[in-house]
Each structure stands twice: as structure tokens, then as C-alpha cells.
């Protein structure tokens, strides 16, 4: 009995000493959850290291290997009224296609087509498509300098639609709609081009727009409003407001 009372007295004395300020006597006990968490984190790091180490390294393929050694060709038909401009600007068209895109190009006099094809020196697999878009833009009526942007930039597109797709007009009503789009001396068309940063070609009832996706959308909306009968002053205000909003957003 005396020994039990002595041990209880010693324990109580130790507790009082610890409570008085001896905090060094307490040690933090590691729980199983924290140990498991650390173990899982270490295993995850090891797995990521092993995955990064096992990632294969393949050498870049050439254009000839990408196409499997086959020669691909694209043909762009040329309408009669574009023969003379094509002949005059042939060297401006020929030079970027052959020297920069490393393709072969020729004008077939029998079929009246511009033929573009790949060769063993072609490095980019998408060069053929870009060259075809470049020639097609020139054939539709764009200047060579404007069409050349399709080769240099990836985010440019070409869109074509008809005036009668927006509203089925005939006779003088159709002529007045085309006149509203062009404006006096081409003023309206130039204003839409400058505000939306696009290029527009009016070819009879066809309208061709060259630019980025967002800019083509703005120009198309303005042209559709003009076809439907909106006055040019109202269209100017709308496209300027939209252009300022997009400029602030970016």
C-alpha cells in the first residue's frame, strides 16, 4: 500500500512540474495517417520520375517520310478573267511557293489549272494546303501582298458567300444592295476593311472576306446588315463599337 501511494505521488509531482512550464517533456506523437500520407506522396514522386524517365524520344520526320513517299498534288482552277493578272504576277506567286514552302508549281495551259505538288525537299506537311489557299485567294481577286499573309500566318481564313444567301433579291434591288456594300467610290467597303482589319472582294453577287475568324465575323455581320437595308452610318457605329470592345478585351 505504501509503495502504491509513493508511485502515485511521484506521477503527480511529474505532472505538476510539466504543467508549471517544462514543455520539453512533451513529445509530438506521429499518427498513422500522417505517416501514410507522406508515404503516398513519396511513392507518387517516384512514379512521376519513372514515367518522365521512360518517355520515348523520337527524331523529327521529314516531309517525305510523313507522306509515305507519295507525291500529293492540288489543282486550283483559274477563270478566264484572271489569266492576265496571273501572267503579270506569276513570279510573285512562284517565288514564295518554291523557295519558302519548297513545293513545285506550274500552270497547265490545257486544263487552265495551277498545279501544286510536293517533292522530296518539302519539310512541312501543311505547306501544300497553305500554298493552295494562297493561289486560290489570288484567283478570287485579292492582291498578291494580301494573299501572301495566308502563307506567313496560320490564323487567317478565307470565307465566301453570296448576296442572295442573306436575302433573295432580284433585279434593281440586288444592284442597290451591292451598291450599299461598296459605297460611293468604294468608301463603305474600305471603311469596313479598316475597322475590322480584313480584306473584302466584291465579285458580282459573290463576297470574299480574308482575315482572322473574329474579324471575318464582324465584317460579315456588317455586310449582312447592309444587304438587309441598314443605312451605312448605323453599320459604321455598330462595327466601331464591336471593334473597340474586342480591343479592350485583348
C-alpha positions as a Markdown table, in Angstrom:
| # | Residue | x | y | z |
|---|---|---|---|---|
| 1 | Unk | 0.0 | 0.0 | 0.0 |
| 2 | Unk | 2.8 | 2.4 | 0.9 |
| 3 | Unk | 4.6 | 1.6 | -2.5 |
| 4 | Unk | 1.5 | 2.4 | -4.5 |
| 5 | Unk | 1.0 | 5.7 | -2.7 |
| 6 | Unk | 4.6 | 6.6 | -3.4 |
| 7 | Unk | 4.3 | 5.9 | -7.1 |
| 8 | Unk | 1.1 | 8.0 | -7.4 |
| 9 | Unk | 2.8 | 10.8 | -5.6 |
| 10 | Unk | 5.8 | 10.7 | -8.0 |
| 11 | Unk | 3.5 | 10.8 | -11.1 |
| 12 | Unk | 1.5 | 13.7 | -9.7 |
| 13 | Unk | 4.8 | 15.5 | -8.9 |
| 14 | Unk | 5.9 | 15.0 | -12.5 |
| 15 | Unk | 2.6 | 16.2 | -13.9 |
| 16 | Unk | 2.8 | 19.4 | -11.8 |
| 17 | Unk | 6.3 | 20.1 | -12.9 |
| 18 | Unk | 5.3 | 19.7 | -16.5 |
| 19 | Unk | 2.3 | 22.0 | -16.1 |
| 20 | Unk | 4.5 | 24.6 | -14.5 |
| 21 | Unk | 6.4 | 25.2 | -17.6 |
| 22 | Unk | 8.6 | 22.2 | -18.5 |
| 23 | Unk | 7.3 | 21.8 | -22.1 |
| 24 | Unk | 10.3 | 19.9 | -23.2 |
| 25 | Unk | 8.9 | 16.8 | -21.5 |
| 26 | Unk | 6.1 | 16.6 | -24.1 |
| 27 | Unk | 6.8 | 14.9 | -27.5 |
| 28 | Unk | 4.6 | 15.0 | -30.6 |
| 29 | Unk | 3.4 | 11.5 | -31.4 |
| 30 | Unk | 3.3 | 10.7 | -35.2 |
| 31 | Unk | -0.1 | 9.3 | -36.2 |
| 32 | Unk | -0.6 | 6.6 | -38.7 |
| 33 | Unk | -2.5 | 8.9 | -41.1 |
| 34 | Unk | 0.4 | 11.4 | -41.4 |
| 35 | Unk | 2.9 | 8.6 | -42.0 |
| 36 | Unk | 0.6 | 7.1 | -44.7 |
| 37 | Unk | 0.2 | 10.5 | -46.3 |
| 38 | Unk | 4.0 | 11.0 | -46.5 |
| 39 | Unk | 4.5 | 7.5 | -47.8 |
| 40 | Unk | 1.9 | 8.0 | -50.6 |
| 41 | Unk | 3.5 | 11.4 | -51.6 |
| 42 | Unk | 6.9 | 9.8 | -51.8 |
| 43 | Unk | 5.5 | 6.9 | -53.9 |
| 44 | Unk | 3.8 | 9.4 | -56.2 |
| 45 | Unk | 7.0 | 11.4 | -56.7 |
| 46 | Unk | 8.9 | 8.2 | -57.6 |
| 47 | Unk | 6.2 | 7.2 | -60.1 |
| 48 | Unk | 6.4 | 10.6 | -61.8 |
| 49 | Unk | 10.2 | 10.3 | -62.0 |
| 50 | Unk | 10.0 | 6.9 | -63.5 |
| 51 | Unk | 7.3 | 8.0 | -66.1 |
| 52 | Unk | 9.4 | 11.0 | -67.1 |
| 53 | Unk | 12.4 | 8.8 | -67.5 |
| 54 | Unk | 10.6 | 6.3 | -69.6 |
| 55 | Unk | 9.2 | 8.9 | -72.1 |
| 56 | Unk | 10.4 | 7.9 | -75.6 |
| 57 | Unk | 12.5 | 10.3 | -77.7 |
| 58 | Unk | 11.8 | 10.1 | -81.4 |
| 59 | Unk | 13.6 | 12.0 | -84.1 |
| 60 | Unk | 11.7 | 14.5 | -86.2 |
| 61 | Unk | 10.4 | 13.1 | -89.5 |
| 62 | Unk | 10.9 | 14.8 | -92.8 |
| 63 | Unk | 8.0 | 15.8 | -95.1 |
| 64 | Unk | 8.9 | 12.9 | -97.4 |
| 65 | Unk | 8.6 | 10.4 | -94.5 |
| 66 | Unk | 5.3 | 11.9 | -93.3 |
| 67 | Unk | 3.6 | 11.5 | -96.7 |
| 68 | Unk | 5.0 | 7.9 | -97.0 |
| 69 | Unk | 7.0 | 8.8 | -100.1 |
| 70 | Unk | 3.9 | 9.5 | -102.2 |
| 71 | Unk | 3.6 | 12.8 | -104.2 |
| 72 | Unk | 0.5 | 14.8 | -103.3 |
| 73 | Unk | -1.0 | 17.3 | -105.8 |
| 74 | Unk | -3.6 | 20.1 | -105.6 |
| 75 | Unk | -5.2 | 21.9 | -108.5 |
| 76 | Unk | -6.7 | 25.4 | -108.5 |
| 77 | Unk | -8.9 | 26.3 | -111.5 |
| 78 | Unk | -8.3 | 29.8 | -113.0 |
| 79 | Unk | -11.3 | 31.6 | -114.5 |
| 80 | Unk | -10.7 | 33.4 | -117.9 |
| 81 | Unk | -10.7 | 36.9 | -116.4 |
| 82 | Unk | -7.8 | 36.1 | -114.1 |
| 83 | Unk | -5.4 | 34.8 | -116.8 |
| 84 | Unk | -3.8 | 38.2 | -117.4 |
| 85 | Unk | -3.3 | 39.1 | -113.7 |
| 86 | Unk | -1.9 | 35.6 | -113.2 |
| 87 | Unk | 0.6 | 36.1 | -116.0 |
| 88 | Unk | 1.7 | 39.5 | -114.8 |
| 89 | Unk | 2.1 | 38.4 | -111.1 |
| 90 | Unk | 3.5 | 34.9 | -111.8 |
| 91 | Unk | 6.9 | 35.5 | -110.3 |
| 92 | Unk | 5.4 | 36.9 | -107.1 |
| 93 | Unk | 3.3 | 33.7 | -106.8 |
| 94 | Unk | 6.0 | 31.4 | -107.9 |
| 95 | Unk | 8.8 | 32.6 | -105.6 |
| 96 | Unk | 7.2 | 32.1 | -102.1 |
| 97 | Unk | 5.8 | 28.7 | -103.1 |
| 98 | Unk | 9.1 | 27.3 | -104.4 |
| 99 | Unk | 11.6 | 29.0 | -102.2 |
| 100 | Unk | 9.8 | 29.2 | -98.9 |
| 101 | Unk | 7.4 | 26.3 | -98.9 |
| 102 | Unk | 9.7 | 24.1 | -101.0 |
| 103 | Unk | 7.0 | 22.9 | -103.4 |
| 104 | Unk | 6.7 | 22.6 | -107.2 |
| 105 | Unk | 4.1 | 24.7 | -109.1 |
| 106 | Unk | 3.1 | 25.1 | -112.7 |
| 107 | Unk | 0.2 | 26.5 | -114.8 |
| 108 | Unk | -1.3 | 23.8 | -117.0 |
| 109 | Unk | -2.3 | 25.5 | -120.3 |
| 110 | Unk | -4.6 | 22.7 | -121.4 |
| 111 | Unk | -6.7 | 22.3 | -118.2 |
| 112 | Unk | -6.2 | 26.0 | -117.2 |
| 113 | Unk | -5.3 | 25.0 | -113.7 |
| 114 | Unk | -2.5 | 26.0 | -111.3 |
| 115 | Unk | -1.0 | 22.7 | -110.2 |
| 116 | Unk | 1.0 | 22.4 | -106.9 |
| 117 | Unk | 2.7 | 19.3 | -105.7 |
| 118 | Unk | 5.1 | 18.1 | -103.0 |
| 119 | Unk | 8.6 | 16.9 | -103.7 |
| 120 | Unk | 11.5 | 15.3 | -101.7 |
| 121 | Unk | 12.6 | 18.7 | -100.4 |
| 122 | Unk | 9.3 | 19.5 | -98.8 |
| 123 | Unk | 9.6 | 19.7 | -95.0 |
| 124 | Unk | 6.2 | 20.9 | -93.8 |
| 125 | Unk | 3.2 | 18.6 | -94.3 |
| 126 | Unk | 0.8 | 21.6 | -94.2 |
| 127 | Unk | 2.7 | 23.6 | -96.9 |
| 128 | Unk | 0.6 | 22.2 | -99.7 |
| 129 | Unk | -2.7 | 23.4 | -98.1 |
| 130 | Unk | -1.2 | 26.9 | -97.4 |
| 131 | Unk | 0.0 | 27.2 | -101.0 |
| 132 | Unk | -3.4 | 26.2 | -102.4 |
| 133 | Unk | -5.1 | 28.8 | -100.2 |
| 134 | Unk | -2.6 | 31.4 | -101.3 |
| 135 | Unk | -3.2 | 30.7 | -105.1 |
| 136 | Unk | -7.0 | 30.4 | -104.5 |
| 137 | Unk | -7.1 | 33.8 | -102.7 |
| 138 | Unk | -5.3 | 35.4 | -105.7 |
| 139 | Unk | -7.6 | 33.8 | -108.2 |
| 140 | Unk | -10.7 | 35.1 | -106.3 |
| 141 | Unk | -9.4 | 38.7 | -106.7 |
| 142 | Unk | -7.2 | 39.5 | -103.7 |
| 143 | Unk | -3.9 | 41.3 | -104.2 |
| 144 | Unk | -0.7 | 39.2 | -104.1 |
| 145 | Unk | 0.5 | 41.0 | -101.0 |
| 146 | Unk | -2.7 | 40.3 | -99.1 |
| 147 | Unk | -2.9 | 36.7 | -100.2 |
| 148 | Unk | 0.7 | 36.2 | -99.1 |
| 149 | Unk | -0.4 | 36.6 | -95.5 |
| 150 | Unk | -2.1 | 33.1 | -95.8 |
| 151 | Unk | 1.4 | 31.6 | -96.1 |
| 152 | Unk | 3.0 | 33.6 | -93.3 |
| 153 | Unk | 0.2 | 33.4 | -90.7 |
| 154 | Unk | -1.7 | 30.4 | -89.5 |
| 155 | Unk | -4.8 | 32.1 | -88.1 |
| 156 | Unk | -6.0 | 33.6 | -91.3 |
| 157 | Unk | -9.0 | 32.2 | -93.2 |
| 158 | Unk | -11.0 | 32.8 | -96.4 |
| 159 | Unk | -14.8 | 32.9 | -96.5 |
| 160 | Unk | -17.1 | 33.3 | -99.5 |
| 161 | Unk | -20.9 | 33.8 | -99.6 |
| 162 | Unk | -23.5 | 35.1 | -102.0 |
| 163 | Unk | -25.6 | 38.2 | -101.5 |
| 164 | Unk | -28.8 | 36.1 | -102.3 |
| 165 | Unk | -27.8 | 33.8 | -99.4 |
| 166 | Unk | -28.7 | 36.6 | -97.0 |
| 167 | Unk | -31.8 | 37.9 | -98.7 |
| 168 | Unk | -33.3 | 36.6 | -102.0 |
| 169 | Unk | -33.0 | 39.8 | -104.1 |
| 170 | Unk | -33.5 | 40.3 | -107.8 |
| 171 | Unk | -33.0 | 43.0 | -110.4 |
| 172 | Unk | -32.5 | 46.5 | -109.2 |
| 173 | Unk | -32.9 | 45.5 | -105.5 |
| 174 | Unk | -29.9 | 43.3 | -105.9 |
| 175 | Unk | -27.9 | 46.0 | -107.6 |
| 176 | Unk | -28.8 | 48.5 | -104.9 |
| 177 | Unk | -27.7 | 46.0 | -102.2 |
| 178 | Unk | -24.3 | 45.6 | -103.9 |
| 179 | Unk | -24.0 | 49.4 | -104.2 |
| 180 | Unk | -24.7 | 49.8 | -100.4 |
| 181 | Unk | -21.9 | 47.3 | -99.7 |
| 182 | Unk | -19.4 | 49.1 | -102.0 |
| 183 | Unk | -20.4 | 52.7 | -101.2 |
| 184 | Unk | -19.6 | 55.8 | -103.2 |
| 185 | Unk | -16.1 | 55.2 | -104.7 |
| 186 | Unk | -15.7 | 52.1 | -102.5 |
| 187 | Unk | -15.9 | 54.2 | -99.3 |
| 188 | Unk | -18.1 | 51.8 | -97.4 |
| 189 | Unk | -16.0 | 48.7 | -98.3 |
| 190 | Unk | -12.8 | 50.4 | -97.3 |
| 191 | Unk | -14.2 | 51.6 | -94.0 |
| 192 | Unk | -15.4 | 48.0 | -93.1 |
| 193 | Unk | -11.9 | 46.7 | -94.1 |
| 194 | Unk | -10.0 | 49.2 | -92.0 |
| 195 | Unk | -12.2 | 48.8 | -88.9 |
| 196 | Unk | -12.4 | 45.0 | -88.9 |
| 197 | Unk | -8.8 | 44.5 | -90.3 |
| 198 | Unk | -9.9 | 42.3 | -93.1 |
| 199 | Unk | -9.8 | 42.4 | -96.9 |
| 200 | Unk | -13.0 | 42.2 | -99.0 |
| 201 | Unk | -13.6 | 41.4 | -102.7 |
| 202 | Unk | -16.9 | 42.1 | -104.4 |
| 203 | Unk | -17.2 | 39.9 | -107.5 |
| 204 | Unk | -20.7 | 40.3 | -108.9 |
| 205 | Unk | -23.0 | 38.7 | -106.3 |
| 206 | Unk | -20.1 | 36.9 | -104.6 |
| 207 | Unk | -18.4 | 38.4 | -101.5 |
| 208 | Unk | -15.0 | 37.1 | -100.4 |
| 209 | Unk | -13.5 | 38.0 | -97.0 |
| 210 | Unk | -9.9 | 37.4 | -95.9 |
| 211 | Unk | -8.9 | 37.7 | -92.2 |
| 212 | Unk | -9.0 | 36.1 | -88.8 |
| 213 | Unk | -12.0 | 34.3 | -87.5 |
| 214 | Unk | -13.2 | 37.1 | -85.2 |
| 215 | Unk | -12.6 | 39.8 | -87.8 |
| 216 | Unk | -14.4 | 37.8 | -90.5 |
| 217 | Unk | -17.4 | 37.5 | -88.2 |
| 218 | Unk | -17.5 | 41.3 | -87.6 |
| 219 | Unk | -17.2 | 42.1 | -91.4 |
| 220 | Unk | -19.8 | 39.5 | -92.3 |
| 221 | Unk | -22.3 | 40.9 | -89.8 |
| 222 | Unk | -21.8 | 44.5 | -91.2 |
| 223 | Unk | -22.2 | 43.3 | -94.8 |
| 224 | Unk | -25.3 | 41.3 | -93.9 |
| 225 | Unk | -26.8 | 44.4 | -92.2 |
| 226 | Unk | -26.1 | 46.5 | -95.4 |
| 227 | Unk | -27.8 | 43.8 | -97.6 |
| 228 | Unk | -30.9 | 43.8 | -95.3 |
| 229 | Unk | -31.2 | 47.6 | -95.7 |
| 230 | Unk | -29.5 | 49.2 | -92.8 |
| 231 | Unk | -28.0 | 52.7 | -93.5 |
| 232 | Unk | -24.2 | 52.8 | -93.7 |
| 233 | Unk | -24.0 | 55.3 | -90.8 |
| 234 | Unk | -25.7 | 52.9 | -88.4 |
| 235 | Unk | -23.5 | 50.0 | -89.6 |
| 236 | Unk | -20.3 | 52.1 | -89.0 |
| 237 | Unk | -21.4 | 52.8 | -85.4 |
| 238 | Unk | -22.1 | 49.2 | -84.7 |
| 239 | Unk | -18.8 | 47.8 | -86.1 |
| 240 | Unk | -16.8 | 50.5 | -84.3 |
| 241 | Unk | -18.4 | 49.7 | -81.0 |
| 242 | Unk | -17.8 | 45.9 | -81.5 |
| 243 | Unk | -14.2 | 46.6 | -82.6 |
| 244 | Unk | -13.5 | 48.8 | -79.5 |
| 245 | Unk | -14.9 | 46.1 | -77.2 |
| 246 | Unk | -12.7 | 43.4 | -78.7 |
| 247 | Unk | -9.7 | 45.7 | -78.5 |
| 248 | Unk | -10.4 | 46.3 | -74.8 |
| 249 | Unk | -10.8 | 42.5 | -74.2 |
| 250 | Unk | -7.5 | 41.7 | -75.7 |
